[in-house]
Amino acid sequence: MSALVHLAANTLSNSKAVALYVQYASTLVGRDKACRFGQYLARLLVYVLSRRLATREKAPGAGVGVGAAWVAALSKTQAVLSTTRKVMRSGKFVDFARQFARILTGAASTSSSLQREDEVVRTLGAVHKAGMCVFMLADTLGLAHSALGLVRLRDAPRVARLGQRAWLAALAAQAAAALYQLHNLRLRQADLDRVRRHVAKTAGSSGNDFPASVGARECAAEERAVAAQRAAAGRMLLLSALDLTIPIKGLALVGVNEGLVALAGTVTSLMGIQDSLAKASAAVQ
């Protein structure tokens, strides 16, 4: 018995998987993404099961008791996870307000010779942080009103709609920043292609391969950096585009299918979990 306990203790203390789990679970973002995945997966399953139940109800003599029980259980799971996430991120608006203030103070302290790209990215970043601040503030107020009863809002639905609009603006700004970065990276790649052709042409005319090899290595390193930045910007654009369906659906701006919204939230949650796992894995190395 003691040998088994000793083996279990060694496994827990030396296992990289356990260390990765502890590191992941210790972060607020990691826990939030895990709960978000469960929330939107439950929402997706509710949508699928509800459609099946609606089809069965049209068939004579078809039983729907078990399916209805699953829908009720999953709907409760979705609501509980949603409230849990709101509790975990309550007060998060202060962090976004601080980030917004830092962007403003950074813009004020920098010289006027900044490139236009920096100004555009900074402006869109400020819009994103401001929108997320308002969204998180409305989210916290809604939690304090409905679940905790700490405050009394005269028009709670109006506050919720304001938060959804702010979230929509934040995601739109994030998507626009990603598109702008992708555009500039394409221009940068075109410049690199011209430099590579010029280096190859110069080396061919001079007959000296050493400068060409150095220039080729520098171009290759720059191209790898551009490829990494392009992948990051493309991933951010995909995340923003998928998440945009959620406030669009919440505000009833466009008739978005409920299943599509649930699927989009599930996919972006998985992407967020992947990012958090990558950071946790780097921290435990």
Coordinates of C-alpha atoms in Angstrom, one line a residue:
M1 CA 0.0 0.0 0.0
S2 CA 2.8 2.4 0.9
A3 CA 4.5 1.6 -2.4
L4 CA 1.4 2.6 -4.3
V5 CA 1.1 5.8 -2.3
H6 CA 4.8 6.5 -3.0
L7 CA 4.4 5.8 -6.7
A8 CA 1.3 8.1 -6.9
A9 CA 3.2 10.8 -5.1
N10 CA 6.1 10.6 -7.5
T11 CA 3.8 10.6 -10.4
L12 CA 2.0 13.7 -9.2
S13 CA 5.2 15.6 -8.3
N14 CA 7.1 14.8 -11.5
S15 CA 4.4 14.5 -14.2
K16 CA 4.6 17.1 -16.9
A17 CA 0.9 16.7 -17.6
V18 CA 0.0 17.5 -14.0
A19 CA 2.4 20.5 -14.0
L20 CA 0.8 21.7 -17.2
Y21 CA -2.7 21.3 -15.8
V22 CA -1.8 23.2 -12.6
Q23 CA -0.2 26.0 -14.6
Y24 CA -3.2 26.2 -16.9
A25 CA -5.8 26.1 -14.2
S26 CA -4.0 28.7 -12.2
T27 CA -4.7 31.4 -14.8
L28 CA -8.0 33.2 -15.0
V29 CA -8.0 33.1 -18.8
G30 CA -7.5 29.4 -18.9
R31 CA -10.4 28.7 -16.6
D32 CA -12.6 31.2 -18.4
K33 CA -11.8 29.6 -21.8
A34 CA -12.6 26.1 -20.4
C35 CA -15.9 27.3 -19.0
R36 CA -16.7 29.1 -22.2
F37 CA -16.1 26.0 -24.2
G38 CA -18.5 24.1 -22.0
Q39 CA -21.1 26.9 -22.2
Y40 CA -21.1 27.1 -26.0
L41 CA -20.9 23.3 -26.5
A42 CA -24.0 23.0 -24.3
R43 CA -25.7 25.7 -26.3
L44 CA -24.8 23.8 -29.5
L45 CA -26.1 20.6 -28.1
V46 CA -29.3 22.3 -27.0
Y47 CA -29.8 23.6 -30.5
V48 CA -29.3 20.1 -32.1
L49 CA -31.5 18.3 -29.6
S50 CA -34.2 20.9 -29.8
R51 CA -34.4 20.5 -33.6
R52 CA -34.6 16.7 -33.2
L53 CA -37.3 17.0 -30.7
A54 CA -39.3 19.3 -32.9
T55 CA -39.0 16.7 -35.7
R56 CA -40.1 13.9 -33.4
E57 CA -43.1 15.8 -32.2
K58 CA -44.4 15.9 -35.7
A59 CA -44.3 12.1 -35.8
P60 CA -47.3 10.4 -34.2
G61 CA -46.6 8.4 -31.1
A62 CA -43.0 9.5 -30.8
G63 CA -41.6 9.9 -27.2
V64 CA -39.7 13.0 -26.3
G65 CA -39.4 12.7 -22.6
V66 CA -35.7 11.7 -22.5
G67 CA -34.7 14.3 -25.1
A68 CA -36.6 17.0 -23.3
A69 CA -34.8 16.1 -20.1
W70 CA -31.4 16.4 -21.8
V71 CA -32.3 19.8 -23.2
A72 CA -33.3 21.0 -19.8
A73 CA -30.1 19.7 -18.2
L74 CA -27.9 21.2 -20.9
S75 CA -29.7 24.5 -20.7
K76 CA -29.1 24.6 -17.0
T77 CA -25.4 23.8 -17.6
Q78 CA -25.2 26.6 -20.1
A79 CA -26.7 29.1 -17.6
V80 CA -24.6 28.0 -14.7
L81 CA -21.3 28.2 -16.8
S82 CA -22.4 31.6 -18.1
T83 CA -22.9 32.9 -14.5
T84 CA -19.7 31.3 -13.4
R85 CA -17.7 33.2 -16.1
K86 CA -19.4 36.4 -15.1
V87 CA -18.4 35.9 -11.5
M88 CA -14.8 35.1 -12.5
R89 CA -14.4 38.1 -14.7
S90 CA -16.2 40.6 -12.6
G91 CA -14.1 43.7 -12.1
K92 CA -12.1 42.9 -15.3
F93 CA -13.3 46.2 -16.7
V94 CA -10.7 47.9 -14.5
D95 CA -7.9 46.1 -16.3
F96 CA -9.3 47.1 -19.7
A97 CA -9.6 50.7 -18.5
R98 CA -6.0 50.6 -17.4
Q99 CA -4.9 49.3 -20.8
F100 CA -7.0 51.9 -22.6
A101 CA -5.3 54.6 -20.4
R102 CA -1.9 53.3 -21.2
I103 CA -2.6 53.4 -24.9
L104 CA -3.7 57.1 -24.6
T105 CA -0.7 58.1 -22.5
G106 CA 1.6 56.2 -24.8
A107 CA 0.2 58.1 -27.8
A108 CA 0.6 61.4 -26.0
S109 CA 4.2 60.7 -25.0
T110 CA 5.5 59.6 -28.4
S111 CA 6.9 61.8 -31.1
S112 CA 4.8 63.0 -34.1
S113 CA 7.1 61.3 -36.6
L114 CA 5.3 57.9 -36.0
Q115 CA 4.3 55.9 -39.0
R116 CA 0.7 55.9 -40.1
E117 CA 0.5 52.2 -39.4
D118 CA 1.4 52.7 -35.8
E119 CA -1.3 55.4 -35.4
V120 CA -4.0 53.2 -37.1
V121 CA -3.1 50.1 -35.0
R122 CA -3.0 52.2 -31.8
T123 CA -6.3 53.9 -32.5
L124 CA -8.0 50.5 -33.2
G125 CA -6.4 49.1 -30.1
A126 CA -7.8 51.9 -28.1
V127 CA -11.3 51.3 -29.5
H128 CA -11.0 47.6 -28.7
K129 CA -9.9 48.3 -25.1
A130 CA -12.6 50.9 -24.5
G131 CA -15.3 48.6 -26.0
M132 CA -14.2 45.7 -23.8
C133 CA -14.1 48.0 -20.8
V134 CA -17.8 49.0 -21.3
F135 CA -18.8 45.5 -22.1
M136 CA -17.2 44.1 -18.9
L137 CA -18.6 46.9 -16.8
A138 CA -22.2 46.2 -18.2
D139 CA -21.6 42.5 -17.6
T140 CA -20.5 43.1 -14.0
L141 CA -23.5 45.4 -13.3
G142 CA -25.9 42.9 -14.8
L143 CA -24.4 40.2 -12.5
A144 CA -24.7 42.4 -9.5
H145 CA -28.3 43.2 -10.4
S146 CA -29.7 39.8 -11.5
A147 CA -27.7 37.1 -9.6
L148 CA -26.3 38.9 -6.5
G149 CA -29.0 41.6 -5.9
L150 CA -26.3 44.1 -4.9
V151 CA -27.5 46.9 -7.2
R152 CA -30.8 47.8 -8.7
L153 CA -30.8 48.8 -12.3
R154 CA -33.8 50.7 -13.7
D155 CA -33.4 49.2 -17.1
A156 CA -31.2 46.1 -17.0
P157 CA -32.0 45.0 -20.6
R158 CA -30.8 48.4 -21.8
V159 CA -27.5 48.0 -19.9
A160 CA -27.1 44.6 -21.4
R161 CA -27.7 45.9 -24.9
L162 CA -25.2 48.6 -24.3
G163 CA -22.6 46.0 -23.3
Q164 CA -23.4 44.0 -26.4
R165 CA -22.9 47.1 -28.6
A166 CA -19.6 47.8 -27.0
W167 CA -18.5 44.2 -27.5
L168 CA -19.5 44.4 -31.1
A169 CA -17.4 47.6 -31.6
A170 CA -14.4 46.0 -29.8
L171 CA -14.5 42.9 -32.0
A172 CA -15.0 45.0 -35.2
A173 CA -11.9 47.1 -34.2
Q174 CA -9.9 44.0 -33.6
A175 CA -10.9 42.6 -36.9
A176 CA -10.1 45.9 -38.7
A177 CA -6.6 45.9 -37.0
A178 CA -5.9 42.4 -38.2
L179 CA -7.0 43.3 -41.7
Y180 CA -4.8 46.3 -41.7
Q181 CA -1.8 44.3 -40.4
L182 CA -2.3 41.7 -43.1
H183 CA -2.4 44.4 -45.8
N184 CA 0.9 45.9 -44.5
L185 CA 2.5 42.5 -44.3
R186 CA 1.6 41.8 -48.0
L187 CA 3.3 45.1 -48.9
R188 CA 6.3 44.1 -46.8
Q189 CA 6.5 40.7 -48.5
A190 CA 6.4 42.4 -51.9
D191 CA 9.4 44.6 -50.8
L192 CA 11.3 41.4 -49.7
D193 CA 10.6 39.8 -53.0
R194 CA 12.1 42.8 -54.8
V195 CA 15.1 42.8 -52.5
R196 CA 15.7 39.1 -53.1
R197 CA 15.5 39.6 -56.9
H198 CA 17.9 42.5 -56.7
V199 CA 20.4 40.5 -54.5
A200 CA 20.3 37.6 -57.0
K201 CA 20.8 39.9 -59.9
T202 CA 23.7 41.8 -58.3
A203 CA 25.4 38.5 -57.4
G204 CA 25.0 37.2 -60.9
S205 CA 26.6 40.3 -62.5
S206 CA 29.5 40.6 -60.0
G207 CA 30.3 36.9 -59.8
N208 CA 30.8 37.0 -56.0
D209 CA 28.4 34.7 -54.2
F210 CA 29.2 35.8 -50.6
P211 CA 27.1 39.0 -50.6
A212 CA 24.3 37.0 -52.2
S213 CA 24.4 34.3 -49.5
V214 CA 24.3 36.9 -46.8
G215 CA 21.5 38.8 -48.4
A216 CA 19.6 35.5 -49.0
R217 CA 19.9 34.6 -45.3
E218 CA 18.7 38.0 -44.2
C219 CA 15.7 37.8 -46.6
A220 CA 14.9 34.3 -45.3
A221 CA 14.9 35.5 -41.7
E222 CA 12.7 38.4 -42.5
E223 CA 10.3 36.2 -44.5
R224 CA 10.0 33.9 -41.5
A225 CA 9.2 36.8 -39.3
V226 CA 6.6 38.1 -41.8
A227 CA 5.1 34.6 -42.1
A228 CA 4.8 34.3 -38.3
Q229 CA 3.1 37.8 -38.0
R230 CA 0.8 36.9 -40.9
A231 CA -0.3 33.7 -39.2
A232 CA -1.0 35.6 -35.9
A233 CA -2.9 38.3 -37.7
G234 CA -4.9 35.8 -39.7
R235 CA -5.7 33.9 -36.5
M236 CA -6.9 37.1 -34.8
L237 CA -9.1 37.9 -37.8
L238 CA -10.7 34.5 -37.7
L239 CA -11.3 34.7 -34.0
S240 CA -12.9 38.2 -34.3
A241 CA -15.0 37.2 -37.3
L242 CA -16.4 34.2 -35.5
D243 CA -17.0 36.0 -32.2
L244 CA -18.8 38.8 -34.0
T245 CA -21.7 36.5 -34.7
I246 CA -22.5 36.4 -30.9
P247 CA -23.3 40.1 -30.3
I248 CA -24.9 40.3 -33.8
K249 CA -27.2 37.6 -32.7
G250 CA -27.7 39.1 -29.2
L251 CA -28.6 42.5 -30.7
A252 CA -30.8 40.9 -33.5
L253 CA -29.0 43.0 -36.1
V254 CA -29.0 40.1 -38.6
G255 CA -31.0 36.8 -38.5
V256 CA -28.0 34.6 -37.6
N257 CA -28.8 30.9 -37.0
E258 CA -28.5 29.9 -33.4
G259 CA -26.5 26.8 -34.3
L260 CA -24.0 28.9 -36.2
V261 CA -23.5 31.2 -33.2
A262 CA -23.1 28.2 -30.8
L263 CA -20.6 26.5 -33.2
A264 CA -18.6 29.8 -33.6
G265 CA -18.4 30.2 -29.8
T266 CA -17.3 26.6 -29.4
V267 CA -14.6 26.9 -32.1
T268 CA -13.2 30.2 -30.7
S269 CA -13.2 28.7 -27.2
L270 CA -11.1 25.8 -28.4
M271 CA -8.7 28.3 -30.1
G272 CA -8.5 30.2 -26.8
I273 CA -7.8 27.0 -24.9
Q274 CA -5.0 26.2 -27.4
D275 CA -3.4 29.6 -26.9
S276 CA -3.6 29.3 -23.1
L277 CA -2.2 25.7 -23.2
A278 CA 0.7 27.0 -25.3
K279 CA 1.5 29.7 -22.8
A280 CA 1.2 27.3 -19.9
S281 CA 3.4 24.8 -21.6
A282 CA 6.1 27.4 -22.2
A283 CA 5.9 28.4 -18.5
V284 CA 6.5 24.8 -17.2
Q285 CA 9.5 24.1 -19.4

